[in-house]
């Protein structure tokens, strides 16, 4: 029976506890009022079709300025661990309508499928270099040695950020994504340091003609299509959304492939590899919840009255496992009639702008990994992998692996 008051929800430190918590919400109904670990109330959508509708519906807004004066429990004061991308700055993830389209357009060209295709050799080279280094590690760790640095370096090239600065920014982002209250002094220091790091590269003139995101943003500032604050926020957003999520997909994908041999075989077949990647990100969304949306006015969802100003989240981890949409949802199947119908990359106007880059990185990273080390296995049980405490940007902390017997080191 669907509860009438918010129920306590906490995904816990492992995927076992998280999956149990997700499943408990799914069994309670399509729309469930919950109290998140930091005390914030939210309405969680658990079903695929309703979740897809919410993601596409312009009624549910991203811009807090369009929401009635929030209650004391909303993400204004006090701050909450997962609200950084909602509250901080002004970028395409916390705007709607014309503003969202304007900001999205400034970076869209660098993330088009054709632009990503020209980077595949570069991504492959980075993967091979990292695998060579991982082989020389006394205790190889997939997260530390591969899943973290690969998207850092790739996204750094796309943005136009030097590797050392990108790593410095990524380190601070991981700290902020680890469940820290963004209003706490350590988190504020980390965020301010992050802003300074990004400003150090966005303030260096590099347009016109520089084929990077920062070059495009600087040109947009010069033409007064966006403000300097928006430029800085856009870079921070792309870093925050693109680094850990891709690393999570690589790590979770590795675990899944070592548990289903037929899927690994399909991944190494060029004709089926893209289908396997879609299944991997469906099976384990890099972000288990959609980014925050708000109901600007009272509304009804699946017969439940959602009050004005309420936080609404789509639980992608259950929507993508909805048996009404996906037969055998816990299995990797490359024969699904609509393989890209999952919601891991969102849907509607805020559909992930980096989807092509993410897909390419996950496919190349996993193919390179298992071609180099076809017998690779986690050195611990997947149930023992510890995950960060963040609700949305939830990612593995570490995954020691056994590489042997390896093929030739790439």
Coordinates of C-alpha atoms in Angstrom, one line a residue:
X1 CA 0.0 0.0 0.0
X2 CA 1.4 3.4 -1.0
X3 CA 2.3 5.4 2.1
X4 CA 0.6 8.7 2.8
X5 CA 3.5 10.2 4.7
X6 CA 7.2 10.3 3.6
X7 CA 9.1 7.1 4.4
X8 CA 12.8 7.0 5.3
X9 CA 15.0 6.1 2.3
X10 CA 18.7 5.4 2.4
X11 CA 20.5 3.4 -0.3
X12 CA 23.4 2.5 2.0
X13 CA 27.1 1.9 1.2
X14 CA 26.7 -1.1 -1.2
X15 CA 24.7 -2.0 -4.2
X16 CA 23.1 -4.8 -2.3
X17 CA 21.6 -2.3 0.2
X18 CA 20.8 0.2 -2.6
X19 CA 19.0 -2.4 -4.8
X20 CA 17.0 -3.5 -1.8
X21 CA 16.0 0.2 -1.0
X22 CA 15.1 0.8 -4.7
X23 CA 13.0 -2.4 -4.8
X24 CA 11.2 -1.4 -1.7
X25 CA 10.1 1.9 -3.3
X26 CA 9.0 0.1 -6.5
X27 CA 6.8 -2.2 -4.5
X28 CA 5.1 0.7 -2.8
X29 CA 3.8 2.2 -6.0
X30 CA 4.5 4.4 -9.0
X31 CA 4.8 7.6 -6.9
X32 CA 6.2 7.4 -3.4
X33 CA 6.7 10.2 -0.9
X34 CA 10.1 9.7 0.8
X35 CA 12.5 11.4 3.2
X36 CA 16.0 11.4 1.9
X37 CA 19.0 10.6 4.1
X38 CA 19.7 14.3 4.8
X39 CA 16.0 14.9 5.9
X40 CA 14.7 16.4 2.6
X41 CA 11.3 15.3 1.5
X42 CA 10.8 14.3 -2.2
X43 CA 8.3 12.5 -4.4
X44 CA 9.9 9.5 -6.2
X45 CA 8.6 8.1 -9.5
X46 CA 9.4 4.4 -9.8
X47 CA 7.7 3.3 -13.1
X48 CA 9.1 3.6 -16.6
X49 CA 6.2 5.2 -18.5
X50 CA 5.3 7.7 -15.8
X51 CA 9.0 8.5 -15.3
X52 CA 9.5 9.1 -19.0
X53 CA 6.4 11.4 -19.0
X54 CA 7.8 13.4 -16.1
X55 CA 11.2 13.8 -17.8
X56 CA 9.5 15.1 -20.9
X57 CA 6.8 17.3 -19.2
X58 CA 7.7 21.0 -19.2
X59 CA 5.4 21.4 -16.2
X60 CA 8.2 20.1 -14.0
X61 CA 10.9 22.7 -13.9
X62 CA 14.6 22.8 -13.2
X63 CA 14.9 26.5 -12.4
X64 CA 14.4 27.2 -8.7
X65 CA 13.5 30.8 -9.6
X66 CA 10.3 29.4 -11.1
X67 CA 9.3 27.6 -8.0
X68 CA 7.1 29.2 -5.2
X69 CA 9.1 30.3 -2.2
X70 CA 10.5 27.0 -1.0
X71 CA 9.6 25.5 2.4
X72 CA 12.2 25.1 5.1
X73 CA 12.9 21.6 3.7
X74 CA 13.6 22.6 0.2
X75 CA 17.2 23.1 -1.2
X76 CA 17.7 26.7 -0.2
X77 CA 18.6 26.8 3.5
X78 CA 19.8 24.4 4.8
X79 CA 21.7 22.9 1.9
X80 CA 21.6 19.2 1.0
X81 CA 24.2 16.8 -0.2
X82 CA 22.9 16.4 -3.8
X83 CA 21.8 19.9 -4.6
X84 CA 25.1 21.4 -6.0
X85 CA 24.1 21.3 -9.6
X86 CA 20.6 22.7 -8.8
X87 CA 21.7 25.6 -6.6
X88 CA 25.1 26.6 -7.8
X89 CA 25.6 28.8 -10.9
X90 CA 23.5 29.2 -14.0
X91 CA 23.8 26.5 -16.6
X92 CA 21.8 24.2 -18.9
X93 CA 20.8 21.7 -16.1
X94 CA 19.1 24.3 -13.8
X95 CA 17.3 26.4 -16.5
X96 CA 14.3 25.8 -18.7
X97 CA 12.8 26.8 -22.0
X98 CA 14.6 29.5 -24.0
X99 CA 17.5 29.9 -21.5
X100 CA 18.1 26.2 -21.5
X101 CA 18.1 26.1 -25.3
X102 CA 20.5 29.1 -25.5
X103 CA 23.0 27.6 -23.1
X104 CA 22.8 24.1 -24.6
X105 CA 23.5 25.5 -28.1
X106 CA 26.8 27.0 -27.0
X107 CA 28.4 23.6 -26.3
X108 CA 26.4 21.3 -28.6
X109 CA 28.8 21.1 -31.5
X110 CA 31.6 19.4 -29.5
X111 CA 29.3 16.6 -28.4
X112 CA 27.7 15.7 -31.7
X113 CA 28.0 12.1 -32.9
X114 CA 30.3 13.2 -35.8
X115 CA 32.6 15.2 -33.5
X116 CA 32.9 12.2 -31.1
X117 CA 33.7 9.9 -33.9
X118 CA 36.8 11.9 -34.7
X119 CA 38.0 11.2 -31.1
X120 CA 37.7 7.4 -31.1
X121 CA 41.4 6.8 -31.9
X122 CA 42.3 9.3 -29.2
X123 CA 40.1 7.5 -26.7
X124 CA 41.6 4.2 -27.7
X125 CA 45.1 5.5 -27.2
X126 CA 44.3 6.8 -23.7
X127 CA 42.8 3.4 -22.8
X128 CA 45.8 1.5 -24.0
X129 CA 48.2 3.8 -22.1
X130 CA 46.2 3.4 -18.9
X131 CA 46.0 -0.3 -19.2
X132 CA 49.7 -0.5 -19.6
X133 CA 50.2 1.4 -16.4
X134 CA 47.6 -0.7 -14.6
X135 CA 49.5 -3.8 -15.5
X136 CA 52.5 -2.5 -13.7
X137 CA 50.6 -1.8 -10.5
X138 CA 51.2 -4.2 -7.6
X139 CA 47.5 -4.2 -6.8
X140 CA 45.6 -3.0 -9.9
X141 CA 42.5 -1.0 -9.0
X142 CA 40.0 -0.5 -11.9
X143 CA 38.6 2.7 -10.4
X144 CA 41.9 4.4 -9.5
X145 CA 43.9 3.2 -12.5
X146 CA 41.4 3.2 -15.3
X147 CA 37.7 4.2 -14.8
X148 CA 38.6 7.5 -13.1
X149 CA 41.5 8.8 -15.2
X150 CA 40.1 7.8 -18.6
X151 CA 37.1 10.1 -18.7
X152 CA 39.1 12.8 -16.9
X153 CA 41.6 12.9 -19.8
X154 CA 39.1 12.5 -22.6
X155 CA 36.8 15.2 -21.3
X156 CA 39.8 17.4 -20.6
X157 CA 40.7 17.2 -24.3
X158 CA 37.1 18.0 -25.3
X159 CA 36.8 21.0 -22.9
X160 CA 40.3 22.3 -23.5
X161 CA 41.6 21.8 -20.0
X162 CA 45.2 20.6 -19.4
X163 CA 45.5 17.1 -17.7
X164 CA 46.9 18.4 -14.4
X165 CA 44.2 21.0 -14.0
X166 CA 41.5 18.5 -15.0
X167 CA 42.7 16.0 -12.4
X168 CA 42.8 18.8 -9.7
X169 CA 39.2 19.7 -10.6
X170 CA 38.1 16.0 -10.7
X171 CA 39.5 15.4 -7.2
X172 CA 37.5 18.3 -5.8
X173 CA 34.4 17.2 -7.6
X174 CA 34.7 13.6 -6.2
X175 CA 35.0 15.1 -2.7
X176 CA 31.8 17.2 -3.3
X177 CA 30.0 14.2 -4.7
X178 CA 30.8 12.0 -1.7
X179 CA 27.8 13.0 0.3
X180 CA 29.2 16.2 1.7
X181 CA 26.7 18.8 2.7
X182 CA 27.5 21.6 0.2
X183 CA 26.9 24.3 2.9
X184 CA 29.5 22.9 5.2
X185 CA 32.9 24.7 5.6
X186 CA 34.9 21.9 4.0
X187 CA 32.5 21.7 1.0
X188 CA 32.5 25.4 0.5
X189 CA 36.3 25.5 0.5
X190 CA 36.4 22.7 -2.0
X191 CA 33.8 24.4 -4.2
X192 CA 35.5 27.7 -4.1
X193 CA 38.8 26.0 -4.9
X194 CA 37.1 24.3 -7.8
X195 CA 35.8 27.6 -9.1
X196 CA 39.3 29.0 -9.0
X197 CA 40.7 26.0 -10.8
X198 CA 38.1 26.4 -13.6
X199 CA 38.5 30.1 -13.8
X200 CA 42.2 29.7 -14.3
X201 CA 41.5 28.0 -17.7
X202 CA 38.4 29.9 -18.8
X203 CA 40.1 33.2 -18.2
X204 CA 42.9 32.4 -20.8
X205 CA 41.8 33.8 -24.2
X206 CA 41.7 31.0 -26.8
X207 CA 39.1 32.0 -29.4
X208 CA 38.4 32.3 -32.3
X209 CA 38.8 29.0 -34.0
X210 CA 39.9 26.9 -30.9
X211 CA 38.2 23.5 -31.4
X212 CA 37.3 23.1 -27.7
X213 CA 34.2 23.7 -25.5
X214 CA 36.0 26.5 -23.7
X215 CA 36.9 28.1 -27.0
X216 CA 33.2 28.0 -28.0
X217 CA 32.1 29.4 -24.7
X218 CA 34.6 32.2 -24.8
X219 CA 33.3 33.1 -28.3
X220 CA 29.7 33.1 -27.0
X221 CA 30.8 35.4 -24.2
X222 CA 32.5 37.7 -26.6
X223 CA 29.3 37.8 -28.7
X224 CA 27.2 38.4 -25.6
X225 CA 25.3 35.2 -26.1
X226 CA 26.1 34.3 -22.5
X227 CA 27.6 35.8 -19.4
X228 CA 31.0 34.9 -17.9
X229 CA 29.2 33.4 -14.9
X230 CA 27.2 31.2 -17.2
X231 CA 30.5 30.2 -19.0
X232 CA 32.1 29.2 -15.7
X233 CA 28.9 27.3 -14.6
X234 CA 28.7 25.4 -17.9
X235 CA 32.3 24.1 -17.6
X236 CA 31.7 23.1 -14.0
X237 CA 28.5 21.3 -15.0
X238 CA 30.1 19.4 -17.8
X239 CA 32.9 18.3 -15.5
X240 CA 30.5 17.3 -12.7
X241 CA 28.2 15.4 -15.0
X242 CA 30.7 13.8 -17.3
X243 CA 33.6 12.5 -15.2
X244 CA 32.2 10.3 -12.4
X245 CA 29.2 9.1 -14.4
X246 CA 31.3 7.7 -17.1
X247 CA 33.7 6.1 -14.6
X248 CA 30.7 4.5 -12.8
X249 CA 29.5 3.1 -16.1
X250 CA 32.9 1.6 -16.9
X251 CA 33.2 0.1 -13.4
X252 CA 29.7 -1.2 -13.1
X253 CA 29.9 -2.5 -16.7
X254 CA 33.0 -4.4 -15.9
X255 CA 31.3 -6.1 -12.9
X256 CA 28.3 -7.0 -15.0
X257 CA 30.3 -8.4 -17.9
X258 CA 32.3 -10.7 -15.6
X259 CA 29.0 -12.1 -14.4
X260 CA 27.5 -12.8 -17.8
X261 CA 29.9 -14.4 -20.3
X262 CA 27.5 -14.2 -23.2
X263 CA 27.3 -10.4 -22.8
X264 CA 31.1 -10.1 -22.8
X265 CA 31.3 -12.2 -26.0
X266 CA 28.8 -9.8 -27.6
X267 CA 30.7 -6.7 -26.5
X268 CA 33.8 -8.0 -28.4
X269 CA 31.7 -8.4 -31.5
X270 CA 31.7 -5.1 -33.4
X271 CA 28.2 -5.8 -34.7
X272 CA 26.7 -6.1 -31.2
X273 CA 29.0 -3.9 -29.1
X274 CA 26.8 -0.8 -29.1
X275 CA 23.8 -2.9 -28.1
X276 CA 25.7 -4.3 -25.1
X277 CA 26.7 -0.7 -24.0
X278 CA 23.0 0.3 -24.1
X279 CA 22.1 -2.7 -22.0
X280 CA 24.9 -2.0 -19.5
X281 CA 23.8 1.6 -18.9
X282 CA 20.2 0.4 -18.7
X283 CA 21.0 -2.3 -16.2
X284 CA 23.0 0.1 -14.0
X285 CA 22.3 3.8 -14.6
X286 CA 25.4 5.9 -13.9
X287 CA 23.0 8.2 -12.0
X288 CA 20.4 6.1 -10.2
X289 CA 18.1 9.1 -9.8
X290 CA 17.3 11.8 -12.4
X291 CA 18.6 15.3 -11.5
X292 CA 16.2 17.4 -9.4
X293 CA 12.9 18.7 -10.8
X294 CA 10.2 20.7 -9.1
X295 CA 6.5 21.1 -9.3
X296 CA 5.8 24.8 -9.5
X297 CA 2.2 24.3 -8.7
X298 CA 0.1 21.5 -7.1
X299 CA -0.4 18.6 -9.4
X300 CA -1.5 15.0 -9.6
X301 CA 0.8 12.1 -10.4
X302 CA -0.7 8.6 -10.6
X303 CA -3.5 9.7 -8.3
X304 CA -1.2 11.3 -5.7
X305 CA -1.4 15.0 -5.0
X306 CA 2.1 16.5 -5.2
X307 CA 2.2 19.9 -3.6
X308 CA 3.5 23.1 -5.1
X309 CA 7.3 23.5 -4.7
X310 CA 7.8 19.7 -4.2
X311 CA 11.0 18.0 -5.3
X312 CA 10.3 15.3 -7.8
X313 CA 12.8 12.6 -8.7
X314 CA 12.6 9.8 -11.2
X315 CA 14.2 6.6 -9.9
X316 CA 16.0 5.5 -13.1
X317 CA 17.2 2.4 -11.3
X318 CA 13.7 1.0 -11.1
X319 CA 12.3 2.6 -14.3
X320 CA 14.9 0.8 -16.3
X321 CA 14.0 -2.5 -14.6
X322 CA 10.3 -2.1 -15.1
X323 CA 9.1 -5.5 -16.3
X324 CA 6.2 -3.9 -18.2
X325 CA 8.8 -2.3 -20.5
X326 CA 11.8 -4.7 -20.3
X327 CA 11.5 -8.4 -20.4
X328 CA 14.0 -10.1 -18.1
X329 CA 15.2 -6.7 -16.8
X330 CA 18.0 -8.1 -14.7
X331 CA 19.7 -9.7 -17.8
X332 CA 21.8 -8.1 -20.5
X333 CA 19.9 -8.8 -23.8
X334 CA 21.0 -7.5 -27.1
X335 CA 17.8 -8.5 -28.8
X336 CA 15.5 -5.9 -27.3
X337 CA 13.2 -4.4 -29.8
X338 CA 14.0 -0.8 -28.6
X339 CA 17.5 -1.0 -27.1
X340 CA 17.8 2.7 -26.5
X341 CA 14.5 3.2 -24.8
X342 CA 16.0 3.2 -21.3
X343 CA 16.1 6.4 -19.3
X344 CA 19.7 6.4 -18.1
X345 CA 20.5 9.4 -20.3
X346 CA 17.3 11.1 -19.5
X347 CA 14.6 12.0 -22.0
X348 CA 13.0 15.2 -23.4
X349 CA 14.7 18.6 -23.5
X350 CA 17.3 17.7 -20.9
X351 CA 18.4 14.5 -22.6
X352 CA 22.1 14.1 -21.9
X353 CA 24.2 16.3 -24.2
X354 CA 27.2 14.1 -23.7
X355 CA 25.5 10.8 -24.7
X356 CA 27.6 10.1 -27.7
X357 CA 30.8 10.8 -25.9
X358 CA 29.7 8.6 -22.9
X359 CA 28.7 5.7 -25.2
X360 CA 32.0 5.9 -27.1
X361 CA 34.1 6.0 -23.9
X362 CA 32.3 3.1 -22.3
X363 CA 32.4 0.9 -25.4
X364 CA 36.1 1.6 -26.1
X365 CA 37.1 1.3 -22.5
X366 CA 35.4 -2.0 -21.9
X367 CA 36.5 -3.5 -25.3
X368 CA 40.1 -2.4 -24.7
X369 CA 40.1 -3.8 -21.1
X370 CA 38.8 -7.2 -22.0
X371 CA 40.8 -7.6 -25.2
X372 CA 43.9 -6.9 -23.1
X373 CA 42.8 -9.0 -20.1
X374 CA 40.0 -11.5 -21.2
X375 CA 40.3 -13.3 -17.8
X376 CA 40.0 -10.2 -15.7
X377 CA 38.0 -10.6 -12.6
X378 CA 37.2 -8.4 -9.6
X379 CA 39.4 -9.4 -6.7
X380 CA 36.5 -8.9 -4.3
X381 CA 32.9 -9.9 -4.4
X382 CA 30.7 -7.3 -6.1
X383 CA 28.6 -7.2 -3.0
X384 CA 31.7 -5.9 -1.1
X385 CA 32.3 -3.0 -3.4
X386 CA 31.8 0.3 -1.4
X387 CA 30.0 3.1 -3.0
X388 CA 29.9 6.8 -2.2
X389 CA 27.0 8.1 -0.1
X390 CA 25.7 10.5 -2.7
X391 CA 22.1 10.0 -3.8
X392 CA 22.4 11.0 -7.4
X393 CA 26.2 10.9 -8.2
X394 CA 26.7 7.5 -6.7
X395 CA 29.9 5.8 -7.7
X396 CA 32.3 3.0 -6.7
X397 CA 35.1 4.0 -4.4
X398 CA 37.5 1.2 -5.4
X399 CA 37.6 -2.1 -7.4
X400 CA 40.7 -4.2 -7.0
X401 CA 41.0 -6.6 -10.0
X402 CA 43.0 -9.7 -10.9
X403 CA 44.3 -9.3 -14.5
X404 CA 45.9 -12.7 -15.0
X405 CA 46.3 -14.6 -17.2
X406 CA 46.8 -11.5 -19.5
X407 CA 47.2 -11.2 -23.2
X408 CA 50.0 -9.1 -24.4
X409 CA 50.1 -5.8 -22.6
X410 CA 48.7 -3.2 -25.2

